[in-house]
Amino acid sequence: LNLMGRVALVTGSGSGIGRDTVFKLAEEGCRIVVSDINADSARDTAADLREAGHEAIAVACDVTREEEVEHLVAQAGQWGGVDILVNNAGIVKDGYLTKMSEQAWDSVVDIILKGAFLCSRAVLPQMMEKKWGRVINISSRSLFGNPGQTNYSAGKAGLVGFTRALAQEQGRFGVTVNAVAPGFIMTPGMRNLPHFPQLQEAATAKVPVGFLGEPRDISNAVAFLASDVARYISGTTLFVTGGRYSG
Ligand code: NAD
C-alpha cells in the first residue's frame, strides 16, 4: 500500500479498533500520533508501537474539546502535520429513547459528530496546503437503526452525511474523505463482556459469512482507503460487516 513517511493520527487509539489501526498503519510505514481520552492507554499503545520498531507519540485528548484537539494536532507539527486522520473515537450509552437522559444523548452524539468536526477542521488546512490528505470516519452498521441506540445510530448515520459533504468540499485539494462502517467486531473489550458467549452466538447467526470480524478487518479497510490505490474513492461508506446490513 506504500504509506511510507505519512503521518497518521487516530482518535481513540488506546484500545480496540483504533489500537489495531495504528499498528496496521505503522506496519505500512506511517509515523503515528496515538490519541485517546484515556492518557494511560494512549501512552501504553505508543510505547508498544515504539517497542515494535515504529515511530509514535502519545497525546491525551478528548475529541469534544476544541482546545484539546488544537493541542493534539499541534503535536503532529514536529513531523510536518497530519496526512491521515482517522476519526475513530466513539462510545455507546444504550437505552430506550423514552428513558434516555440528555447526557446520554449529548455525550454519544458529540463524540461521534463534534469530534469528527473538530479533528477534521484542525488537520485540513495543512492537508490542503500539501494537496494530499485522507480523512477516514469510523461509522457503524448501526446507522441502519438499532433499538436502544437512537443516539448512537443517529450519530453514526450523521457521520455518513458529514463524510459526503466534506468529500465534496475537499476533493479539489487532493483530500479524500470516506467512512468505514464496521459490523460486529471482536475487540478485547467485547471479549471481556460477561455474556460474550451468548452474544457471539447470536451475532454470528446474523452474519452471512458465518463469523465475526476482527479489528484487523477494519484496519485493513482503513489502510486501503488511506493509500494512493484508493485515490479515486471519496465520499463513500465501506461496509465491513461480513455481508450483514440492516436487520
Ligand atoms: P473501544 O471502546 O475499544 O475504543 C474506543 C476508544 O475511544 C477508547 O480507547 C476510549 O477511551 C476512546 N474515547 C472515548 N471517548 C473519547 C473521547 N471523548 N475522546 C477521545 N477518545 C475517546 O471501542 P471499539 O470497539 O474499538 O470502537 C472503535 C470505533 O469503532 C468506535 O467509533 C465504535 O463506535 C466503532 N464501531 C465498533 C464496532 C465493534 O463491534 N467493536 C462496530 C461498529 C463500530
PDB file of C-alpha atoms and ligand atoms in Angstrom:
ATOM      1  CA  LEU A   1       0.000   0.000   0.000  1.00  0.00           C
ATOM      2  CA  ASN A   2       3.045   2.217   0.454  1.00  0.00           C
ATOM      3  CA  LEU A   3       2.149   4.676   3.186  1.00  0.00           C
ATOM      4  CA  MET A   4       5.833   5.254   3.862  1.00  0.00           C
ATOM      5  CA  GLY A   5       6.509   8.592   5.520  1.00  0.00           C
ATOM      6  CA  ARG A   6       2.879   9.532   6.046  1.00  0.00           C
ATOM      7  CA  VAL A   7       1.811  10.855   9.430  1.00  0.00           C
ATOM      8  CA  ALA A   8      -1.356   9.240  10.797  1.00  0.00           C
ATOM      9  CA  LEU A   9      -3.489  10.419  13.698  1.00  0.00           C
ATOM     10  CA  VAL A  10      -6.111   8.028  15.056  1.00  0.00           C
ATOM     11  CA  THR A  11      -8.509   9.199  17.756  1.00  0.00           C
ATOM     12  CA  GLY A  12      -9.478   6.704  20.441  1.00  0.00           C
ATOM     13  CA  SER A  13      -6.443   4.594  19.556  1.00  0.00           C
ATOM     14  CA  GLY A  14      -5.689   3.472  23.107  1.00  0.00           C
ATOM     15  CA  SER A  15      -7.853   0.385  22.655  1.00  0.00           C
ATOM     16  CA  GLY A  16      -9.843  -1.835  20.307  1.00  0.00           C
ATOM     17  CA  ILE A  17     -10.148  -0.984  16.625  1.00  0.00           C
ATOM     18  CA  GLY A  18      -8.172   2.261  16.995  1.00  0.00           C
ATOM     19  CA  ARG A  19      -5.253   0.478  18.611  1.00  0.00           C
ATOM     20  CA  ASP A  20      -5.129  -2.108  15.852  1.00  0.00           C
ATOM     21  CA  THR A  21      -5.432   0.636  13.235  1.00  0.00           C
ATOM     22  CA  VAL A  22      -2.327   2.431  14.479  1.00  0.00           C
ATOM     23  CA  PHE A  23      -0.400  -0.861  14.318  1.00  0.00           C
ATOM     24  CA  LYS A  24      -1.609  -1.545  10.766  1.00  0.00           C
ATOM     25  CA  LEU A  25      -0.775   1.990   9.586  1.00  0.00           C
ATOM     26  CA  ALA A  26       2.636   1.804  11.290  1.00  0.00           C
ATOM     27  CA  GLU A  27       3.323  -1.544   9.581  1.00  0.00           C
ATOM     28  CA  GLU A  28       2.543   0.216   6.275  1.00  0.00           C
ATOM     29  CA  GLY A  29       5.171   2.874   7.041  1.00  0.00           C
ATOM     30  CA  CYS A  30       3.304   5.652   8.854  1.00  0.00           C
ATOM     31  CA  ARG A  31       4.521   7.693  11.767  1.00  0.00           C
ATOM     32  CA  ILE A  32       1.779   7.598  14.377  1.00  0.00           C
ATOM     33  CA  VAL A  33       0.086  10.059  16.676  1.00  0.00           C
ATOM     34  CA  VAL A  34      -1.753   7.904  19.208  1.00  0.00           C
ATOM     35  CA  SER A  35      -4.557   9.784  20.895  1.00  0.00           C
ATOM     36  CA  ASP A  36      -7.155   8.863  23.472  1.00  0.00           C
ATOM     37  CA  ILE A  37      -9.146  10.469  26.276  1.00  0.00           C
ATOM     38  CA  ASN A  38      -7.513   7.777  28.413  1.00  0.00           C
ATOM     39  CA  ALA A  39      -3.935   9.068  28.759  1.00  0.00           C
ATOM     40  CA  ASP A  40      -2.571   5.780  30.119  1.00  0.00           C
ATOM     41  CA  SER A  41      -3.861   3.677  27.250  1.00  0.00           C
ATOM     42  CA  ALA A  42      -2.541   6.192  24.706  1.00  0.00           C
ATOM     43  CA  ARG A  43       0.882   6.144  26.344  1.00  0.00           C
ATOM     44  CA  ASP A  44       0.945   2.336  26.506  1.00  0.00           C
ATOM     45  CA  THR A  45      -0.065   1.981  22.858  1.00  0.00           C
ATOM     46  CA  ALA A  46       2.626   4.428  21.709  1.00  0.00           C
ATOM     47  CA  ALA A  47       5.209   2.618  23.848  1.00  0.00           C
ATOM     48  CA  ASP A  48       4.167  -0.733  22.316  1.00  0.00           C
ATOM     49  CA  LEU A  49       4.487   0.749  18.826  1.00  0.00           C
ATOM     50  CA  ARG A  50       7.981   2.043  19.558  1.00  0.00           C
ATOM     51  CA  GLU A  51       8.954  -1.315  21.029  1.00  0.00           C
ATOM     52  CA  ALA A  52       7.846  -2.895  17.745  1.00  0.00           C
ATOM     53  CA  GLY A  53      10.219  -0.527  15.935  1.00  0.00           C
ATOM     54  CA  HIS A  54       7.768   2.148  14.812  1.00  0.00           C
ATOM     55  CA  GLU A  55       7.747   5.917  15.329  1.00  0.00           C
ATOM     56  CA  ALA A  56       4.945   7.020  17.634  1.00  0.00           C
ATOM     57  CA  ILE A  57       3.962   9.723  20.089  1.00  0.00           C
ATOM     58  CA  ALA A  58       1.027   9.760  22.503  1.00  0.00           C
ATOM     59  CA  VAL A  59      -1.233  12.731  23.177  1.00  0.00           C
ATOM     60  CA  ALA A  60      -4.182  12.625  25.567  1.00  0.00           C
ATOM     61  CA  CYS A  61      -7.208  14.292  24.006  1.00  0.00           C
ATOM     62  CA  ASP A  62     -10.954  14.457  24.477  1.00  0.00           C
ATOM     63  CA  VAL A  63     -12.188  14.940  20.905  1.00  0.00           C
ATOM     64  CA  THR A  64     -15.160  17.014  22.058  1.00  0.00           C
ATOM     65  CA  ARG A  65     -12.929  19.768  23.451  1.00  0.00           C
ATOM     66  CA  GLU A  66     -11.729  22.313  20.943  1.00  0.00           C
ATOM     67  CA  GLU A  67      -8.597  23.374  22.817  1.00  0.00           C
ATOM     68  CA  GLU A  68      -7.512  19.776  23.391  1.00  0.00           C
ATOM     69  CA  VAL A  69      -7.970  18.958  19.702  1.00  0.00           C
ATOM     70  CA  GLU A  70      -5.930  22.012  18.674  1.00  0.00           C
ATOM     71  CA  HIS A  71      -3.183  20.922  21.066  1.00  0.00           C
ATOM     72  CA  LEU A  72      -3.307  17.363  19.714  1.00  0.00           C
ATOM     73  CA  VAL A  73      -2.910  18.434  16.104  1.00  0.00           C
ATOM     74  CA  ALA A  74      -0.138  20.883  17.017  1.00  0.00           C
ATOM     75  CA  GLN A  75       1.887  17.932  18.359  1.00  0.00           C
ATOM     76  CA  ALA A  76       1.971  16.443  14.852  1.00  0.00           C
ATOM     77  CA  GLY A  77       3.669  19.641  13.692  1.00  0.00           C
ATOM     78  CA  GLN A  78       7.052  18.169  14.607  1.00  0.00           C
ATOM     79  CA  TRP A  79       6.534  15.722  11.711  1.00  0.00           C
ATOM     80  CA  GLY A  80       5.135  18.316   9.301  1.00  0.00           C
ATOM     81  CA  GLY A  81       1.454  17.827  10.122  1.00  0.00           C
ATOM     82  CA  VAL A  82      -1.142  15.088   9.809  1.00  0.00           C
ATOM     83  CA  ASP A  83      -1.593  13.316   6.442  1.00  0.00           C
ATOM     84  CA  ILE A  84      -4.137  10.713   7.540  1.00  0.00           C
ATOM     85  CA  LEU A  85      -6.839  11.385  10.131  1.00  0.00           C
ATOM     86  CA  VAL A  86      -8.965   8.515  11.400  1.00  0.00           C
ATOM     87  CA  ASN A  87     -11.973   9.704  13.406  1.00  0.00           C
ATOM     88  CA  ASN A  88     -12.403   6.535  15.438  1.00  0.00           C
ATOM     89  CA  ALA A  89     -13.298   7.649  18.985  1.00  0.00           C
ATOM     90  CA  GLY A  90     -16.787   6.521  19.887  1.00  0.00           C
ATOM     91  CA  ILE A  91     -18.856   5.339  22.829  1.00  0.00           C
ATOM     92  CA  VAL A  92     -22.247   3.796  23.421  1.00  0.00           C
ATOM     93  CA  LYS A  93     -24.762   4.696  26.090  1.00  0.00           C
ATOM     94  CA  ASP A  94     -27.675   2.446  25.247  1.00  0.00           C
ATOM     95  CA  GLY A  95     -31.240   2.755  26.432  1.00  0.00           C
ATOM     96  CA  TYR A  96     -34.699   3.251  25.017  1.00  0.00           C
ATOM     97  CA  LEU A  97     -35.344   6.815  23.959  1.00  0.00           C
ATOM     98  CA  THR A  98     -38.211   7.374  26.386  1.00  0.00           C
ATOM     99  CA  LYS A  99     -35.752   6.698  29.211  1.00  0.00           C
ATOM    100  CA  MET A 100     -32.670   8.315  27.679  1.00  0.00           C
ATOM    101  CA  SER A 101     -31.024  11.159  29.593  1.00  0.00           C
ATOM    102  CA  GLU A 102     -29.920  14.328  27.857  1.00  0.00           C
ATOM    103  CA  GLN A 103     -26.385  13.462  28.922  1.00  0.00           C
ATOM    104  CA  ALA A 104     -26.562  10.049  27.228  1.00  0.00           C
ATOM    105  CA  TRP A 105     -27.747  11.719  24.042  1.00  0.00           C
ATOM    106  CA  ASP A 106     -25.249  14.594  24.066  1.00  0.00           C
ATOM    107  CA  SER A 107     -22.169  12.611  25.015  1.00  0.00           C
ATOM    108  CA  VAL A 108     -22.646   9.897  22.369  1.00  0.00           C
ATOM    109  CA  VAL A 109     -23.576  12.289  19.542  1.00  0.00           C
ATOM    110  CA  ASP A 110     -20.873  14.791  20.487  1.00  0.00           C
ATOM    111  CA  ILE A 111     -18.030  12.288  20.488  1.00  0.00           C
ATOM    112  CA  ILE A 112     -19.097  10.952  17.110  1.00  0.00           C
ATOM    113  CA  LEU A 113     -20.051  14.166  15.306  1.00  0.00           C
ATOM    114  CA  LYS A 114     -18.475  17.101  17.104  1.00  0.00           C
ATOM    115  CA  GLY A 115     -15.298  15.039  17.485  1.00  0.00           C
ATOM    116  CA  ALA A 116     -15.122  14.404  13.741  1.00  0.00           C
ATOM    117  CA  PHE A 117     -15.864  18.077  13.057  1.00  0.00           C
ATOM    118  CA  LEU A 118     -13.223  19.457  15.422  1.00  0.00           C
ATOM    119  CA  CYS A 119     -10.495  16.988  14.409  1.00  0.00           C
ATOM    120  CA  SER A 120     -11.145  17.410  10.684  1.00  0.00           C
ATOM    121  CA  ARG A 121     -11.181  21.197  10.965  1.00  0.00           C
ATOM    122  CA  ALA A 122      -7.881  21.137  12.812  1.00  0.00           C
ATOM    123  CA  VAL A 123      -5.992  18.934  10.317  1.00  0.00           C
ATOM    124  CA  LEU A 124      -7.427  20.099   6.990  1.00  0.00           C
ATOM    125  CA  PRO A 125      -5.541  23.383   6.457  1.00  0.00           C
ATOM    126  CA  GLN A 126      -2.217  21.522   6.351  1.00  0.00           C
ATOM    127  CA  MET A 127      -3.602  18.777   4.095  1.00  0.00           C
ATOM    128  CA  MET A 128      -4.987  21.400   1.689  1.00  0.00           C
ATOM    129  CA  GLU A 129      -1.630  23.109   1.572  1.00  0.00           C
ATOM    130  CA  LYS A 130       0.145  19.812   0.811  1.00  0.00           C
ATOM    131  CA  LYS A 131      -2.546  18.887  -1.715  1.00  0.00           C
ATOM    132  CA  TRP A 132      -2.802  15.434  -0.175  1.00  0.00           C
ATOM    133  CA  GLY A 133      -4.811  14.115   2.716  1.00  0.00           C
ATOM    134  CA  ARG A 134      -7.100  11.403   3.956  1.00  0.00           C
ATOM    135  CA  VAL A 135      -9.972  11.676   6.412  1.00  0.00           C
ATOM    136  CA  ILE A 136     -11.497   8.320   7.369  1.00  0.00           C
ATOM    137  CA  ASN A 137     -14.508   8.255   9.665  1.00  0.00           C
ATOM    138  CA  ILE A 138     -15.452   5.141  11.612  1.00  0.00           C
ATOM    139  CA  SER A 139     -19.214   4.827  11.348  1.00  0.00           C
ATOM    140  CA  SER A 140     -21.154   1.644  12.125  1.00  0.00           C
ATOM    141  CA  ARG A 141     -23.629  -0.831  10.692  1.00  0.00           C
ATOM    142  CA  SER A 142     -25.863   0.569  13.476  1.00  0.00           C
ATOM    143  CA  LEU A 143     -26.560   3.532  11.180  1.00  0.00           C
ATOM    144  CA  PHE A 144     -29.482   1.422   9.874  1.00  0.00           C
ATOM    145  CA  GLY A 145     -31.013   1.813  13.335  1.00  0.00           C
ATOM    146  CA  ASN A 146     -30.631  -0.401  16.385  1.00  0.00           C
ATOM    147  CA  PRO A 147     -33.271  -0.414  19.139  1.00  0.00           C
ATOM    148  CA  GLY A 148     -31.785   1.087  22.285  1.00  0.00           C
ATOM    149  CA  GLN A 149     -29.297   3.070  20.223  1.00  0.00           C
ATOM    150  CA  THR A 150     -31.157   6.107  18.881  1.00  0.00           C
ATOM    151  CA  ASN A 151     -28.256   8.298  19.988  1.00  0.00           C
ATOM    152  CA  TYR A 152     -25.548   6.070  18.516  1.00  0.00           C
ATOM    153  CA  SER A 153     -27.470   5.260  15.317  1.00  0.00           C
ATOM    154  CA  ALA A 154     -28.184   8.958  14.735  1.00  0.00           C
ATOM    155  CA  GLY A 155     -24.533   9.845  15.297  1.00  0.00           C
ATOM    156  CA  LYS A 156     -23.210   7.118  13.016  1.00  0.00           C
ATOM    157  CA  ALA A 157     -25.751   7.928  10.262  1.00  0.00           C
ATOM    158  CA  GLY A 158     -24.895  11.605  10.673  1.00  0.00           C
ATOM    159  CA  LEU A 159     -21.245  10.769  10.219  1.00  0.00           C
ATOM    160  CA  VAL A 160     -22.049   9.412   6.755  1.00  0.00           C
ATOM    161  CA  GLY A 161     -23.699  12.728   5.805  1.00  0.00           C
ATOM    162  CA  PHE A 162     -20.675  14.553   7.207  1.00  0.00           C
ATOM    163  CA  THR A 163     -18.398  12.313   5.121  1.00  0.00           C
ATOM    164  CA  ARG A 164     -20.268  13.001   1.883  1.00  0.00           C
ATOM    165  CA  ALA A 165     -20.443  16.756   2.407  1.00  0.00           C
ATOM    166  CA  LEU A 166     -16.802  17.104   3.387  1.00  0.00           C
ATOM    167  CA  ALA A 167     -15.725  14.929   0.442  1.00  0.00           C
ATOM    168  CA  GLN A 168     -17.392  17.433  -1.900  1.00  0.00           C
ATOM    169  CA  GLU A 169     -15.609  20.336  -0.240  1.00  0.00           C
ATOM    170  CA  GLN A 170     -12.179  18.742  -0.190  1.00  0.00           C
ATOM    171  CA  GLY A 171     -11.814  16.883  -3.481  1.00  0.00           C
ATOM    172  CA  ARG A 172     -10.130  19.728  -5.328  1.00  0.00           C
ATOM    173  CA  PHE A 173      -7.492  19.945  -2.607  1.00  0.00           C
ATOM    174  CA  GLY A 174      -6.360  16.348  -3.062  1.00  0.00           C
ATOM    175  CA  VAL A 175      -8.057  15.245   0.130  1.00  0.00           C
ATOM    176  CA  THR A 176     -10.397  12.251   0.088  1.00  0.00           C
ATOM    177  CA  VAL A 177     -12.987  11.704   2.816  1.00  0.00           C
ATOM    178  CA  ASN A 178     -14.542   8.296   3.386  1.00  0.00           C
ATOM    179  CA  ALA A 179     -16.252   6.267   6.071  1.00  0.00           C
ATOM    180  CA  VAL A 180     -15.849   2.673   7.188  1.00  0.00           C
ATOM    181  CA  ALA A 181     -18.903   1.050   8.761  1.00  0.00           C
ATOM    182  CA  PRO A 182     -17.923  -1.972  10.850  1.00  0.00           C
ATOM    183  CA  GLY A 183     -20.288  -4.748  11.772  1.00  0.00           C
ATOM    184  CA  PHE A 184     -19.740  -6.795  14.927  1.00  0.00           C
ATOM    185  CA  ILE A 185     -16.000  -6.695  15.624  1.00  0.00           C
ATOM    186  CA  MET A 186     -14.456  -8.799  18.368  1.00  0.00           C
ATOM    187  CA  THR A 187     -12.389  -6.286  20.300  1.00  0.00           C
ATOM    188  CA  PRO A 188     -10.783  -7.195  23.638  1.00  0.00           C
ATOM    189  CA  GLY A 189     -13.498  -5.080  25.330  1.00  0.00           C
ATOM    190  CA  MET A 190     -16.185  -7.140  23.613  1.00  0.00           C
ATOM    191  CA  ARG A 191     -14.496 -10.457  24.534  1.00  0.00           C
ATOM    192  CA  ASN A 192     -14.444  -9.444  28.210  1.00  0.00           C
ATOM    193  CA  LEU A 193     -18.211  -8.950  28.423  1.00  0.00           C
ATOM    194  CA  PRO A 194     -19.729 -11.480  30.864  1.00  0.00           C
ATOM    195  CA  HIS A 195     -22.375 -12.515  28.315  1.00  0.00           C
ATOM    196  CA  PHE A 196     -19.887 -12.681  25.424  1.00  0.00           C
ATOM    197  CA  PRO A 197     -20.516 -16.379  24.524  1.00  0.00           C
ATOM    198  CA  GLN A 198     -24.262 -15.818  24.066  1.00  0.00           C
ATOM    199  CA  LEU A 199     -23.633 -12.520  22.303  1.00  0.00           C
ATOM    200  CA  GLN A 200     -21.154 -14.180  19.965  1.00  0.00           C
ATOM    201  CA  GLU A 201     -23.552 -16.961  19.076  1.00  0.00           C
ATOM    202  CA  ALA A 202     -26.486 -14.627  18.444  1.00  0.00           C
ATOM    203  CA  ALA A 203     -24.401 -12.197  16.389  1.00  0.00           C
ATOM    204  CA  THR A 204     -22.694 -14.893  14.327  1.00  0.00           C
ATOM    205  CA  ALA A 205     -26.051 -16.296  13.253  1.00  0.00           C
ATOM    206  CA  LYS A 206     -26.848 -12.964  11.579  1.00  0.00           C
ATOM    207  CA  VAL A 207     -23.613 -12.623   9.611  1.00  0.00           C
ATOM    208  CA  PRO A 208     -23.783 -14.064   6.081  1.00  0.00           C
ATOM    209  CA  VAL A 209     -20.103 -15.091   6.001  1.00  0.00           C
ATOM    210  CA  GLY A 210     -20.662 -17.011   9.261  1.00  0.00           C
ATOM    211  CA  PHE A 211     -18.059 -15.454  11.533  1.00  0.00           C
ATOM    212  CA  LEU A 212     -17.469 -12.238  13.449  1.00  0.00           C
ATOM    213  CA  GLY A 213     -14.908  -9.660  12.402  1.00  0.00           C
ATOM    214  CA  GLU A 214     -11.551  -8.897  13.972  1.00  0.00           C
ATOM    215  CA  PRO A 215     -10.068  -5.401  14.410  1.00  0.00           C
ATOM    216  CA  ARG A 216      -7.694  -6.211  11.521  1.00  0.00           C
ATOM    217  CA  ASP A 217     -10.668  -6.452   9.158  1.00  0.00           C
ATOM    218  CA  ILE A 218     -11.359  -2.780   9.882  1.00  0.00           C
ATOM    219  CA  SER A 219      -7.771  -1.566   9.914  1.00  0.00           C
ATOM    220  CA  ASN A 220      -7.133  -3.248   6.540  1.00  0.00           C
ATOM    221  CA  ALA A 221     -10.028  -1.245   5.091  1.00  0.00           C
ATOM    222  CA  VAL A 222      -8.730   1.953   6.673  1.00  0.00           C
ATOM    223  CA  ALA A 223      -5.230   1.388   5.299  1.00  0.00           C
ATOM    224  CA  PHE A 224      -6.638   0.747   1.821  1.00  0.00           C
ATOM    225  CA  LEU A 225      -8.651   3.990   1.882  1.00  0.00           C
ATOM    226  CA  ALA A 226      -5.592   5.840   3.190  1.00  0.00           C
ATOM    227  CA  SER A 227      -3.427   4.656   0.304  1.00  0.00           C
ATOM    228  CA  ASP A 228      -2.975   6.030  -3.193  1.00  0.00           C
ATOM    229  CA  VAL A 229      -4.598   2.852  -4.519  1.00  0.00           C
ATOM    230  CA  ALA A 230      -7.879   4.424  -3.317  1.00  0.00           C
ATOM    231  CA  ARG A 231      -7.223   7.864  -4.844  1.00  0.00           C
ATOM    232  CA  TYR A 232     -10.489   7.838  -6.850  1.00  0.00           C
ATOM    233  CA  ILE A 233     -12.682   6.844  -3.899  1.00  0.00           C
ATOM    234  CA  SER A 234     -14.201   9.708  -1.933  1.00  0.00           C
ATOM    235  CA  GLY A 235     -17.471  10.291  -0.120  1.00  0.00           C
ATOM    236  CA  THR A 236     -18.195   6.604   0.152  1.00  0.00           C
ATOM    237  CA  THR A 237     -19.017   4.357   3.097  1.00  0.00           C
ATOM    238  CA  LEU A 238     -17.326   0.985   3.045  1.00  0.00           C
ATOM    239  CA  PHE A 239     -19.333  -1.609   4.976  1.00  0.00           C
ATOM    240  CA  VAL A 240     -17.079  -4.158   6.644  1.00  0.00           C
ATOM    241  CA  THR A 241     -19.806  -6.330   8.085  1.00  0.00           C
ATOM    242  CA  GLY A 242     -19.384  -9.826   6.651  1.00  0.00           C
ATOM    243  CA  GLY A 243     -22.343  -9.091   4.406  1.00  0.00           C
ATOM    244  CA  ARG A 244     -24.749  -8.037   7.156  1.00  0.00           C
ATOM    245  CA  TYR A 245     -26.585  -4.772   6.615  1.00  0.00           C
ATOM    246  CA  SER A 246     -29.863  -3.818   8.280  1.00  0.00           C
ATOM    247  CA  GLY A 247     -31.610  -6.432  10.429  1.00  0.00           C
TER     248      GLY A 247
HETATM  249  P1  NAD B   1     -13.244   0.890  22.307  1.00  0.00           P
HETATM  250  O1  NAD B   1     -14.126   1.304  23.428  1.00  0.00           O
HETATM  251  O2  NAD B   1     -12.368  -0.311  22.476  1.00  0.00           O
HETATM  252  O3  NAD B   1     -12.330   2.108  21.855  1.00  0.00           O
HETATM  253  C1  NAD B   1     -12.810   3.425  21.807  1.00  0.00           C
HETATM  254  C2  NAD B   1     -11.736   4.339  22.347  1.00  0.00           C
HETATM  255  O4  NAD B   1     -12.224   5.685  22.278  1.00  0.00           O
HETATM  256  C3  NAD B   1     -11.389   4.063  23.830  1.00  0.00           C
HETATM  257  O5  NAD B   1      -9.993   3.871  23.963  1.00  0.00           O
HETATM  258  C4  NAD B   1     -11.872   5.316  24.552  1.00  0.00           C
HETATM  259  O6  NAD B   1     -11.079   5.664  25.669  1.00  0.00           O
HETATM  260  C5  NAD B   1     -11.799   6.354  23.460  1.00  0.00           C
HETATM  261  N1  NAD B   1     -12.661   7.513  23.725  1.00  0.00           N
HETATM  262  C6  NAD B   1     -13.871   7.522  24.320  1.00  0.00           C
HETATM  263  N2  NAD B   1     -14.319   8.788  24.420  1.00  0.00           N
HETATM  264  C7  NAD B   1     -13.368   9.597  23.873  1.00  0.00           C
HETATM  265  C8  NAD B   1     -13.252  10.998  23.695  1.00  0.00           C
HETATM  266  N3  NAD B   1     -14.206  11.846  24.094  1.00  0.00           N
HETATM  267  N4  NAD B   1     -12.129  11.463  23.093  1.00  0.00           N
HETATM  268  C9  NAD B   1     -11.155  10.620  22.697  1.00  0.00           C
HETATM  269  N5  NAD B   1     -11.201   9.296  22.845  1.00  0.00           N
HETATM  270  C10 NAD B   1     -12.307   8.782  23.429  1.00  0.00           C
HETATM  271  O7  NAD B   1     -14.228   0.695  21.053  1.00  0.00           O
HETATM  272  P2  NAD B   1     -14.013  -0.018  19.637  1.00  0.00           P
HETATM  273  O8  NAD B   1     -14.916  -1.181  19.605  1.00  0.00           O
HETATM  274  O9  NAD B   1     -12.591  -0.179  19.299  1.00  0.00           O
HETATM  275  O10 NAD B   1     -14.655   1.096  18.681  1.00  0.00           O
HETATM  276  C11 NAD B   1     -13.923   1.999  17.906  1.00  0.00           C
HETATM  277  C12 NAD B   1     -14.861   2.688  16.935  1.00  0.00           C
HETATM  278  O11 NAD B   1     -15.482   1.703  16.104  1.00  0.00           O
HETATM  279  C13 NAD B   1     -15.997   3.440  17.614  1.00  0.00           C
HETATM  280  O12 NAD B   1     -16.278   4.620  16.904  1.00  0.00           O
HETATM  281  C14 NAD B   1     -17.154   2.472  17.513  1.00  0.00           C
HETATM  282  O13 NAD B   1     -18.391   3.133  17.548  1.00  0.00           O
HETATM  283  C15 NAD B   1     -16.887   1.846  16.159  1.00  0.00           C
HETATM  284  N6  NAD B   1     -17.529   0.545  15.964  1.00  0.00           N
HETATM  285  C16 NAD B   1     -17.157  -0.545  16.698  1.00  0.00           C
HETATM  286  C17 NAD B   1     -17.786  -1.759  16.459  1.00  0.00           C
HETATM  287  C18 NAD B   1     -17.408  -3.018  17.204  1.00  0.00           C
HETATM  288  O14 NAD B   1     -18.056  -4.047  17.002  1.00  0.00           O
HETATM  289  N7  NAD B   1     -16.379  -3.016  18.043  1.00  0.00           N
HETATM  290  C19 NAD B   1     -18.793  -1.856  15.496  1.00  0.00           C
HETATM  291  C20 NAD B   1     -19.140  -0.725  14.784  1.00  0.00           C
HETATM  292  C21 NAD B   1     -18.495   0.475  15.016  1.00  0.00           C
END
